[in-house]
Amino acid sequence: MSLFLLFVSAVLVNNFVLARFLGICPFFGVSKKVETAIGMGLAVTFVMAVAGIITWIIQYAVLDRLGVGYLQTIVFILVIAALVQFVEMVIEKVSPDLYQSLGIFLPLITTNCAILGAAIINIQSGFSFVQMLVFTIGSALGFTLALVLFSGIRERIELSDIPFYFRGLPVAFITAGILALAFMGFSGLVK
Amino acid sequence: MMIYAVMTLSVTGFLAGLGLMYASKKFHVEKDERIAEVNSMLPAANCGGCGYPGCMALAEAIVKGKAPVNACPVCSKEETKMIAAYLGLSVSASVRRIARVRCNGGCENGIEKYNYYGPRDCHSVVMLGGGNKVCTYACVGEGSCVKSCAFGAMRMGKDKIPVIAPEKCTACGACVKACPRDLITLLPEDKPIVVVCRSKDKGPDVKKACKVGCIGCKMCEKKCPVGAIDVDSFLAVIDPSVCTVCGICVEVCPTHAICDLKKTKI
């Protein structure tokens, strides 16, 4: 599979949120405004890319050599948690506004299954280092894309006249379902 | 084999911890402890009435001396005093302000131009042919201000003009920003005589559009004993710093556009 196809597949066809249904928590939590959605997307992109690189190296350089592959999940989580702490510190220093608007969802990237999912899919698919890079960055961009698209839609929904019992999250869930249906149109584009 | 597992985990953990230790020193953010303390004394309404994005930001500004201690419009006098005492500052006395709606052209008084069926939001109505009333300054009555009020001090009155509960109003200014027609003003509580109209149209035009609009006849301007009223482009404006609340203007106004809001509820 060429790298370009791998990238398209990660962004659109196997979109983390809308096709694999990973990382739903921030997808609903931080998608009220486009600005915060972009900030969250960038934070996730950074964590995902760095976590992908480090976990890939750890898997092949440490876990496989020592024959302790069963530690994969716990070691990966450890690495991701440390990385998220690091990103949190950097964001607090660089952009306090973004730090406040991301709020609780920033530490929650730690338990964002999209990140662990990406790291594990990298290993399971037996990607080479370059393939792994393309795949993780692609999936992170796909996550950002889904988040930004959804927040744009939600900003419009805020202004429309919605039946009382559908206001807020219910209509957001329905919208997300329709958005996922729309993304199903990409399936079959890349095998 | 078990030793490998233990070592892998502890070494990874140790390295991550070391990295974080270095990062926490490198990216250390200096925080004034007083900010959190002042923040806990603020009402935590995050209404933005002070002009800062949330109570935390105001607490920071107060501690740094960028904002006065009484910058929070929601705090009661006692709360302001507590903050001042904590920081060792003195408070200057300020008169409580409350929001006043300056239009009385509801369904009964104002004449409607068309029936509006759209998103229930004032801004949408205003965009559609200059609003649903003949008067282009009038309240359109969709209650964007009511929705913006975080303190439950506003409700929509019977004739589709918002009503403010003075005891609940904190003068945070959210409704002032929410009104597309700029009809709500923060005025001193002890000066309840208000021109309840914002129309700058000429007298005959106002009369065609509304029963209670200011027609710019200058009766109030002539009769005011202290010269607090000024009629500018067919609209009377009361200067609250000069007004003595004598009530003469309320009596002479032929269209009842000037009201004493302590006595009459609009």
Tab-separated table of C-alpha atoms in Angstrom:
chain	number	residue	atom	x	y	z
A	1	MET	CA	0.000	0.000	0.000
A	2	SER	CA	1.494	3.326	-0.957
A	3	LEU	CA	1.996	5.919	1.732
A	4	PHE	CA	-0.502	8.305	0.149
A	5	LEU	CA	-3.251	5.699	0.212
A	6	LEU	CA	-2.369	4.898	3.812
A	7	PHE	CA	-2.723	8.589	4.649
A	8	VAL	CA	-6.094	8.948	2.894
A	9	SER	CA	-7.287	5.795	4.548
A	10	ALA	CA	-6.305	7.094	7.990
A	11	VAL	CA	-7.889	10.517	7.496
A	12	LEU	CA	-11.112	9.665	5.710
A	13	VAL	CA	-11.915	5.994	5.237
A	14	ASN	CA	-10.935	4.697	8.648
A	15	ASN	CA	-11.480	7.976	10.446
A	16	PHE	CA	-10.828	7.373	14.132
A	17	VAL	CA	-13.951	9.052	15.406
A	18	LEU	CA	-16.453	8.450	12.643
A	19	ALA	CA	-15.495	4.987	11.426
A	20	ARG	CA	-13.663	3.334	14.310
A	21	PHE	CA	-15.615	5.175	17.034
A	22	LEU	CA	-12.549	5.858	19.153
A	23	GLY	CA	-12.055	9.071	21.116
A	24	ILE	CA	-15.753	9.870	21.412
A	25	CYS	CA	-15.355	11.616	24.781
A	26	PRO	CA	-13.474	14.710	23.547
A	27	PHE	CA	-15.467	14.510	20.324
A	28	PHE	CA	-18.556	15.498	22.298
A	29	GLY	CA	-16.862	17.332	25.133
A	30	VAL	CA	-14.729	19.893	23.301
A	31	SER	CA	-16.741	20.397	20.132
A	32	LYS	CA	-18.878	23.336	21.144
A	33	LYS	CA	-16.609	25.924	19.554
A	34	VAL	CA	-14.437	25.672	16.454
A	35	GLU	CA	-11.540	27.404	18.178
A	36	THR	CA	-11.266	24.965	21.069
A	37	ALA	CA	-11.844	22.083	18.662
A	38	ILE	CA	-8.806	23.170	16.658
A	39	GLY	CA	-6.765	23.542	19.862
A	40	MET	CA	-7.812	20.085	21.047
A	41	GLY	CA	-7.111	18.650	17.610
A	42	LEU	CA	-3.605	20.081	17.618
A	43	ALA	CA	-2.920	18.814	21.144
A	44	VAL	CA	-4.142	15.337	20.187
A	45	THR	CA	-2.115	15.443	16.959
A	46	PHE	CA	1.031	16.258	18.869
A	47	VAL	CA	0.481	13.652	21.576
A	48	MET	CA	-0.523	11.018	19.037
A	49	ALA	CA	2.505	11.594	16.812
A	50	VAL	CA	5.037	11.615	19.649
A	51	ALA	CA	3.314	8.704	21.411
A	52	GLY	CA	3.332	6.762	18.135
A	53	ILE	CA	7.079	7.280	17.670
A	54	ILE	CA	8.008	6.439	21.256
A	55	THR	CA	5.721	3.425	21.580
A	56	TRP	CA	6.964	2.075	18.216
A	57	ILE	CA	10.565	2.342	19.384
A	58	ILE	CA	9.755	0.828	22.796
A	59	GLN	CA	7.830	-2.050	21.223
A	60	TYR	CA	10.624	-3.116	18.879
A	61	ALA	CA	13.662	-2.055	20.882
A	62	VAL	CA	12.571	-3.146	24.342
A	63	LEU	CA	9.422	-5.227	24.608
A	64	ASP	CA	10.070	-7.615	21.727
A	65	ARG	CA	13.737	-8.094	22.571
A	66	LEU	CA	13.057	-8.874	26.196
A	67	GLY	CA	10.080	-11.015	25.294
A	68	VAL	CA	7.688	-9.032	27.469
A	69	GLY	CA	5.155	-8.170	24.739
A	70	TYR	CA	2.334	-8.688	27.224
A	71	LEU	CA	3.369	-5.426	28.901
A	72	GLN	CA	2.377	-3.512	25.744
A	73	THR	CA	-0.808	-1.923	27.091
A	74	ILE	CA	0.554	-0.804	30.441
A	75	VAL	CA	3.829	0.566	29.051
A	76	PHE	CA	2.026	2.421	26.292
A	77	ILE	CA	-0.363	3.983	28.784
A	78	LEU	CA	2.585	5.014	30.942
A	79	VAL	CA	4.275	6.731	28.004
A	80	ILE	CA	1.073	8.436	26.900
A	81	ALA	CA	0.301	9.661	30.427
A	82	ALA	CA	3.768	11.174	30.753
A	83	LEU	CA	3.444	12.824	27.350
A	84	VAL	CA	0.080	14.322	28.196
A	85	GLN	CA	1.502	15.780	31.394
A	86	PHE	CA	4.260	17.295	29.308
A	87	VAL	CA	1.840	18.767	26.750
A	88	GLU	CA	-0.269	20.149	29.594
A	89	MET	CA	2.721	21.984	31.049
A	90	VAL	CA	3.708	23.384	27.665
A	91	ILE	CA	0.183	24.580	26.866
A	92	GLU	CA	-0.211	26.179	30.298
A	93	LYS	CA	2.998	28.083	29.707
A	94	VAL	CA	2.474	28.996	26.066
A	95	SER	CA	-1.274	29.637	25.867
A	96	PRO	CA	-3.186	29.997	29.165
A	97	ASP	CA	-6.401	30.736	27.256
A	98	LEU	CA	-6.275	27.456	25.363
A	99	TYR	CA	-5.354	25.744	28.641
A	100	GLN	CA	-8.512	27.062	30.288
A	101	SER	CA	-10.824	26.321	27.398
A	102	LEU	CA	-9.574	22.730	27.078
A	103	GLY	CA	-10.069	22.313	30.810
A	104	ILE	CA	-10.498	18.749	32.028
A	105	PHE	CA	-10.223	17.324	28.525
A	106	LEU	CA	-6.509	18.011	28.398
A	107	PRO	CA	-5.581	15.516	31.155
A	108	LEU	CA	-8.243	13.255	29.694
A	109	ILE	CA	-6.191	12.861	26.502
A	110	THR	CA	-4.336	10.361	28.688
A	111	THR	CA	-7.277	8.038	28.628
A	112	ASN	CA	-8.290	8.992	25.116
A	113	CYS	CA	-8.597	5.606	23.478
A	114	ALA	CA	-7.767	7.106	20.086
A	115	ILE	CA	-4.158	7.607	21.185
A	116	LEU	CA	-3.686	4.130	22.644
A	117	GLY	CA	-5.666	2.781	19.693
A	118	ALA	CA	-3.311	4.404	17.199
A	119	ALA	CA	-0.259	3.096	19.049
A	120	ILE	CA	-1.615	-0.459	19.155
A	121	ILE	CA	-2.888	-0.451	15.547
A	122	ASN	CA	0.630	0.626	14.487
A	123	ILE	CA	2.090	-2.492	16.062
A	124	GLN	CA	-0.702	-4.878	15.049
A	125	SER	CA	-0.507	-3.830	11.400
A	126	GLY	CA	3.267	-4.325	11.445
A	127	PHE	CA	3.947	-0.852	10.073
A	128	SER	CA	7.486	0.271	9.259
A	129	PHE	CA	8.679	3.475	10.935
A	130	VAL	CA	7.692	5.710	7.986
A	131	GLN	CA	4.348	3.961	7.559
A	132	MET	CA	3.740	4.391	11.272
A	133	LEU	CA	4.468	8.130	11.058
A	134	VAL	CA	2.135	8.600	8.090
A	135	PHE	CA	-0.594	6.561	9.741
A	136	THR	CA	-0.479	8.308	13.134
A	137	ILE	CA	-0.333	11.803	11.684
A	138	GLY	CA	-3.095	10.881	9.252
A	139	SER	CA	-5.337	9.538	11.982
A	140	ALA	CA	-4.631	12.530	14.205
A	141	LEU	CA	-5.537	14.858	11.343
A	142	GLY	CA	-8.646	12.767	10.749
A	143	PHE	CA	-9.551	13.201	14.406
A	144	THR	CA	-9.003	16.961	14.128
A	145	LEU	CA	-11.037	17.077	10.925
A	146	ALA	CA	-13.950	15.254	12.534
A	147	LEU	CA	-13.768	17.506	15.599
A	148	VAL	CA	-13.672	20.738	13.585
A	149	LEU	CA	-16.442	19.641	11.208
A	150	PHE	CA	-18.611	18.623	14.129
A	151	SER	CA	-17.966	21.812	16.100
A	152	GLY	CA	-18.871	23.872	13.026
A	153	ILE	CA	-22.148	21.995	12.759
A	154	ARG	CA	-22.788	22.373	16.486
A	155	GLU	CA	-22.232	26.127	16.322
A	156	ARG	CA	-24.998	26.268	13.726
A	157	ILE	CA	-27.256	23.953	15.693
A	158	GLU	CA	-26.968	26.330	18.672
A	159	LEU	CA	-28.817	28.940	16.616
A	160	SER	CA	-31.577	26.771	15.259
A	161	ASP	CA	-34.965	26.051	16.683
A	162	ILE	CA	-34.747	22.537	18.114
A	163	PRO	CA	-37.564	20.689	19.898
A	164	PHE	CA	-37.070	21.101	23.623
A	165	TYR	CA	-36.167	17.503	24.456
A	166	PHE	CA	-33.509	17.328	21.718
A	167	ARG	CA	-31.578	20.421	22.808
A	168	GLY	CA	-27.939	20.027	23.799
A	169	LEU	CA	-26.396	16.563	23.689
A	170	PRO	CA	-29.281	14.548	22.179
A	171	VAL	CA	-29.212	16.471	18.940
A	172	ALA	CA	-25.399	16.330	19.025
A	173	PHE	CA	-25.528	12.527	19.156
A	174	ILE	CA	-27.964	12.401	16.249
A	175	THR	CA	-25.771	14.785	14.266
A	176	ALA	CA	-22.704	12.692	14.994
A	177	GLY	CA	-24.546	9.636	13.724
A	178	ILE	CA	-25.442	11.392	10.487
A	179	LEU	CA	-21.870	12.635	10.125
A	180	ALA	CA	-20.598	9.074	10.591
A	181	LEU	CA	-23.064	7.893	7.939
A	182	ALA	CA	-21.700	10.549	5.596
A	183	PHE	CA	-18.168	9.321	6.225
A	184	MET	CA	-19.278	5.780	5.365
A	185	GLY	CA	-19.436	7.054	1.795
A	186	PHE	CA	-15.646	6.865	1.799
A	187	SER	CA	-15.591	3.165	2.639
A	188	GLY	CA	-14.300	1.100	-0.248
A	189	LEU	CA	-12.256	4.052	-1.499
A	190	VAL	CA	-9.181	2.388	-0.044
A	191	LYS	CA	-9.187	-1.275	0.842
B	1	MET	CA	11.616	-13.461	33.004
B	2	MET	CA	9.739	-11.564	35.662
B	3	ILE	CA	12.779	-9.390	36.265
B	4	TYR	CA	12.529	-8.072	32.704
B	5	ALA	CA	8.927	-7.075	33.191
B	6	VAL	CA	9.700	-5.257	36.432
B	7	MET	CA	12.746	-3.577	34.950
B	8	THR	CA	11.004	-2.495	31.750
B	9	LEU	CA	8.203	-0.856	33.656
B	10	SER	CA	10.324	0.780	36.311
B	11	VAL	CA	12.925	2.076	33.839
B	12	THR	CA	10.238	3.484	31.528
B	13	GLY	CA	8.497	5.045	34.506
B	14	PHE	CA	11.731	6.452	35.841
B	15	LEU	CA	12.715	7.975	32.497
B	16	ALA	CA	9.247	9.486	32.022
B	17	GLY	CA	9.399	10.908	35.550
B	18	LEU	CA	12.831	12.364	34.922
B	19	GLY	CA	11.629	13.982	31.692
B	20	LEU	CA	8.608	15.447	33.445
B	21	MET	CA	10.732	16.792	36.270
B	22	TYR	CA	12.921	18.606	33.792
B	23	ALA	CA	9.882	19.870	31.871
B	24	SER	CA	8.132	21.127	34.991
B	25	LYS	CA	11.178	23.257	35.808
B	26	LYS	CA	11.591	24.465	32.267
B	27	PHE	CA	7.904	25.315	31.770
B	28	HIS	CA	7.230	26.483	35.304
B	29	VAL	CA	4.458	29.068	35.485
B	30	GLU	CA	4.746	31.536	38.354
B	31	LYS	CA	1.445	31.647	40.170
B	32	ASP	CA	0.446	34.118	42.828
B	33	GLU	CA	-1.293	32.239	45.629
B	34	ARG	CA	-3.467	35.245	46.308
B	35	ILE	CA	-5.118	34.858	42.893
B	36	ALA	CA	-6.739	31.574	43.862
B	37	GLU	CA	-7.742	33.053	47.226
B	38	VAL	CA	-9.380	36.126	45.678
B	39	ASN	CA	-11.017	33.903	43.087
B	40	SER	CA	-12.642	31.897	45.846
B	41	MET	CA	-14.133	35.114	47.251
B	42	LEU	CA	-15.603	36.142	43.905
B	43	PRO	CA	-19.088	34.862	43.056
B	44	ALA	CA	-17.847	32.315	40.475
B	45	ALA	CA	-20.671	33.338	38.183
B	46	ASN	CA	-18.229	33.824	35.286
B	47	CYS	CA	-20.708	36.307	33.823
B	48	GLY	CA	-18.072	38.554	32.263
B	49	GLY	CA	-19.787	41.663	33.650
B	50	CYS	CA	-16.455	43.059	34.808
B	51	GLY	CA	-15.047	42.914	31.306
B	52	TYR	CA	-12.729	40.002	32.047
B	53	PRO	CA	-13.220	36.468	30.735
B	54	GLY	CA	-14.424	34.871	33.935
B	55	CYS	CA	-13.818	35.331	37.653
B	56	MET	CA	-10.316	33.813	37.564
B	57	ALA	CA	-9.152	36.475	35.110
B	58	LEU	CA	-10.637	39.241	37.256
B	59	ALA	CA	-9.016	37.800	40.384
B	60	GLU	CA	-5.680	37.932	38.599
B	61	ALA	CA	-6.290	41.531	37.498
B	62	ILE	CA	-7.317	42.598	41.011
B	63	VAL	CA	-4.242	41.012	42.586
B	64	LYS	CA	-1.972	42.597	40.004
B	65	GLY	CA	-3.654	45.969	40.583
B	66	LYS	CA	-4.938	46.228	37.032
B	67	ALA	CA	-8.570	46.262	38.133
B	68	PRO	CA	-10.135	48.019	41.140
B	69	VAL	CA	-11.223	45.849	44.060
B	70	ASN	CA	-14.869	46.646	43.418
B	71	ALA	CA	-14.627	45.784	39.701
B	72	CYS	CA	-16.994	42.854	40.178
B	73	PRO	CA	-20.547	44.148	39.692
B	74	VAL	CA	-22.037	40.996	41.215
B	75	CYS	CA	-20.218	41.115	44.557
B	76	SER	CA	-22.130	42.606	47.458
B	77	LYS	CA	-20.496	45.363	49.495
B	78	GLU	CA	-19.523	42.898	52.204
B	79	GLU	CA	-17.849	40.584	49.709
B	80	THR	CA	-15.949	43.470	48.162
B	81	LYS	CA	-14.827	44.545	51.629
B	82	MET	CA	-13.627	41.017	52.352
B	83	ILE	CA	-11.480	41.007	49.226
B	84	ALA	CA	-10.147	44.467	50.016
B	85	ALA	CA	-9.317	43.420	53.573
B	86	TYR	CA	-7.529	40.329	52.296
B	87	LEU	CA	-5.388	42.358	49.934
B	88	GLY	CA	-4.983	45.283	52.341
B	89	LEU	CA	-6.708	47.759	50.038
B	90	SER	CA	-9.486	50.260	50.604
B	91	VAL	CA	-12.758	50.363	48.679
B	92	SER	CA	-14.224	53.493	47.246
B	93	ALA	CA	-17.981	53.693	47.629
B	94	SER	CA	-19.952	53.049	44.490
B	95	VAL	CA	-23.651	53.292	43.793
B	96	ARG	CA	-25.344	50.068	42.807
B	97	ARG	CA	-26.432	50.021	39.214
B	98	ILE	CA	-29.176	47.996	37.626
B	99	ALA	CA	-30.160	47.301	34.055
B	100	ARG	CA	-33.077	49.288	32.643
B	101	VAL	CA	-34.992	48.332	29.528
B	102	ARG	CA	-35.545	51.452	27.484
B	103	CYS	CA	-38.479	50.517	25.313
B	104	ASN	CA	-42.129	50.161	26.177
B	105	GLY	CA	-43.413	49.421	22.703
B	106	GLY	CA	-44.722	45.916	23.366
B	107	CYS	CA	-47.682	44.267	21.631
B	108	GLU	CA	-50.091	46.793	23.135
B	109	ASN	CA	-48.216	50.032	22.542
B	110	GLY	CA	-46.027	49.331	19.542
B	111	ILE	CA	-47.487	48.620	16.115
B	112	GLU	CA	-46.314	45.442	14.426
B	113	LYS	CA	-45.137	45.346	10.841
B	114	TYR	CA	-45.417	41.603	10.181
B	115	ASN	CA	-45.802	38.290	11.946
B	116	TYR	CA	-42.442	36.714	12.566
B	117	TYR	CA	-41.978	32.946	12.273
B	118	GLY	CA	-38.281	32.175	12.503
B	119	PRO	CA	-35.510	31.323	14.920
B	120	ARG	CA	-36.501	32.609	18.339
B	121	ASP	CA	-33.668	35.060	18.622
B	122	CYS	CA	-33.726	38.869	18.575
B	123	HIS	CA	-30.782	39.116	16.203
B	124	SER	CA	-32.615	37.041	13.578
B	125	VAL	CA	-35.710	39.255	13.823
B	126	VAL	CA	-33.682	42.432	13.519
B	127	MET	CA	-32.039	41.127	10.352
B	128	LEU	CA	-35.391	40.503	8.707
B	129	GLY	CA	-36.656	43.759	7.207
B	130	GLY	CA	-35.562	45.876	10.143
B	131	GLY	CA	-37.503	43.945	12.750
B	132	ASN	CA	-41.142	43.041	13.265
B	133	LYS	CA	-42.200	46.456	14.556
B	134	VAL	CA	-42.884	49.630	12.626
B	135	CYS	CA	-40.434	51.409	14.953
B	136	THR	CA	-36.888	50.414	13.985
B	137	TYR	CA	-35.640	51.181	17.489
B	138	ALA	CA	-38.149	49.003	19.283
B	139	CYS	CA	-37.710	45.868	21.311
B	140	VAL	CA	-38.528	42.876	19.090
B	141	GLY	CA	-39.451	40.764	22.090
B	142	GLU	CA	-37.708	37.459	21.383
B	143	GLY	CA	-35.897	37.600	24.712
B	144	SER	CA	-32.223	37.245	23.785
B	145	CYS	CA	-31.546	39.338	26.893
B	146	VAL	CA	-33.628	37.007	29.064
B	147	LYS	CA	-31.605	34.038	27.821
B	148	SER	CA	-28.353	35.873	28.508
B	149	CYS	CA	-29.180	36.607	32.142
B	150	ALA	CA	-27.262	34.204	34.369
B	151	PHE	CA	-28.990	35.375	37.539
B	152	GLY	CA	-32.638	34.816	36.662
B	153	ALA	CA	-33.300	38.533	37.004
B	154	MET	CA	-35.136	38.839	33.686
B	155	ARG	CA	-38.339	37.442	32.322
B	156	MET	CA	-40.482	38.223	29.311
B	157	GLY	CA	-43.413	40.370	30.249
B	158	LYS	CA	-47.001	39.899	29.019
B	159	ASP	CA	-46.682	42.442	26.235
B	160	LYS	CA	-43.359	40.976	25.055
B	161	ILE	CA	-41.072	43.486	26.724
B	162	PRO	CA	-38.492	42.053	29.127
B	163	VAL	CA	-39.028	42.792	32.807
B	164	ILE	CA	-36.098	43.138	35.177
B	165	ALA	CA	-36.304	42.150	38.819
B	166	PRO	CA	-34.253	44.948	40.456
B	167	GLU	CA	-33.350	42.919	43.536
B	168	LYS	CA	-31.848	40.123	41.459
B	169	CYS	CA	-30.057	42.286	38.882
B	170	THR	CA	-26.311	42.408	39.400
B	171	ALA	CA	-25.487	44.858	36.595
B	172	CYS	CA	-23.210	42.314	34.966
B	173	GLY	CA	-24.086	43.784	31.579
B	174	ALA	CA	-24.753	40.499	29.789
B	175	CYS	CA	-28.169	41.677	28.625
B	176	VAL	CA	-26.723	44.998	27.448
B	177	LYS	CA	-24.492	43.068	25.073
B	178	ALA	CA	-27.227	40.609	24.104
B	179	CYS	CA	-29.684	43.257	22.880
B	180	PRO	CA	-29.250	43.888	19.141
B	181	ARG	CA	-31.080	47.208	19.493
B	182	ASP	CA	-28.951	48.469	22.396
B	183	LEU	CA	-32.090	49.042	24.464
B	184	ILE	CA	-30.738	48.037	27.849
B	185	THR	CA	-28.588	50.440	29.859
B	186	LEU	CA	-26.993	50.131	33.272
B	187	LEU	CA	-28.236	53.071	35.346
B	188	PRO	CA	-27.841	54.034	39.011
B	189	GLU	CA	-30.480	52.403	41.163
B	190	ASP	CA	-31.280	55.636	43.025
B	191	LYS	CA	-32.165	57.473	39.791
B	192	PRO	CA	-35.224	55.548	38.645
B	193	ILE	CA	-36.560	58.206	36.256
B	194	VAL	CA	-35.794	56.903	32.792
B	195	VAL	CA	-36.736	57.851	29.247
B	196	VAL	CA	-38.245	54.549	28.199
B	197	CYS	CA	-37.653	55.068	24.491
B	198	ARG	CA	-34.682	55.064	22.164
B	199	SER	CA	-36.385	56.277	19.001
B	200	LYS	CA	-34.592	59.072	17.180
B	201	ASP	CA	-37.364	59.370	14.589
B	202	LYS	CA	-39.277	62.614	14.207
B	203	GLY	CA	-42.409	63.102	16.303
B	204	PRO	CA	-45.063	62.216	13.667
B	205	ASP	CA	-43.156	59.052	12.658
B	206	VAL	CA	-42.902	57.955	16.275
B	207	LYS	CA	-46.632	58.537	16.782
B	208	LYS	CA	-47.446	56.317	13.796
B	209	ALA	CA	-45.293	53.514	15.202
B	210	CYS	CA	-45.890	53.594	18.927
B	211	LYS	CA	-48.241	54.970	21.589
B	212	VAL	CA	-45.549	55.601	24.165
B	213	GLY	CA	-42.543	56.791	22.154
B	214	CYS	CA	-40.559	59.970	22.756
B	215	ILE	CA	-41.631	62.485	20.119
B	216	GLY	CA	-38.953	65.027	20.981
B	217	CYS	CA	-41.438	67.772	22.007
B	218	LYS	CA	-38.928	69.231	24.505
B	219	MET	CA	-41.608	69.675	27.214
B	220	CYS	CA	-39.410	67.844	29.712
B	221	GLU	CA	-36.350	69.825	28.727
B	222	LYS	CA	-38.204	73.092	29.390
B	223	LYS	CA	-39.779	72.024	32.665
B	224	CYS	CA	-36.809	70.311	34.282
B	225	PRO	CA	-35.743	72.549	37.203
B	226	VAL	CA	-32.126	71.368	37.203
B	227	GLY	CA	-31.549	71.056	33.464
B	228	ALA	CA	-30.822	67.371	33.580
B	229	ILE	CA	-32.724	66.637	30.372
B	230	ASP	CA	-31.397	67.255	26.906
B	231	VAL	CA	-33.374	66.542	23.733
B	232	ASP	CA	-31.026	65.444	21.005
B	233	SER	CA	-32.283	64.257	17.592
B	234	PHE	CA	-35.881	63.988	18.792
B	235	LEU	CA	-35.015	61.918	21.824
B	236	ALA	CA	-34.880	63.083	25.441
B	237	VAL	CA	-31.827	61.988	27.405
B	238	ILE	CA	-31.653	62.311	31.205
B	239	ASP	CA	-28.269	62.826	32.791
B	240	PRO	CA	-28.508	60.682	35.942
B	241	SER	CA	-25.691	62.594	37.652
B	242	VAL	CA	-27.773	65.807	37.552
B	243	CYS	CA	-31.292	64.352	37.980
B	244	THR	CA	-32.866	64.984	41.383
B	245	VAL	CA	-35.800	62.568	40.908
B	246	CYS	CA	-38.371	65.363	41.295
B	247	GLY	CA	-40.776	63.656	38.902
B	248	ILE	CA	-41.916	66.770	36.988
B	249	CYS	CA	-40.831	65.354	33.623
B	250	VAL	CA	-42.861	62.199	34.261
B	251	GLU	CA	-45.982	64.355	34.678
B	252	VAL	CA	-45.438	66.657	31.713
B	253	CYS	CA	-44.494	63.995	29.159
B	254	PRO	CA	-47.480	63.816	26.774
B	255	THR	CA	-46.750	60.292	25.575
B	256	HIS	CA	-45.666	58.868	28.957
B	257	ALA	CA	-42.278	58.009	27.512
B	258	ILE	CA	-40.622	59.117	30.737
B	259	CYS	CA	-41.370	56.777	33.631
B	260	ASP	CA	-40.473	56.550	37.275
B	261	LEU	CA	-39.508	52.895	37.314
B	262	LYS	CA	-39.819	52.726	41.102
B	263	LYS	CA	-43.538	53.518	40.873
B	264	THR	CA	-44.571	52.133	37.495
B	265	LYS	CA	-43.731	48.706	36.304
B	266	ILE	CA	-43.353	48.465	32.583
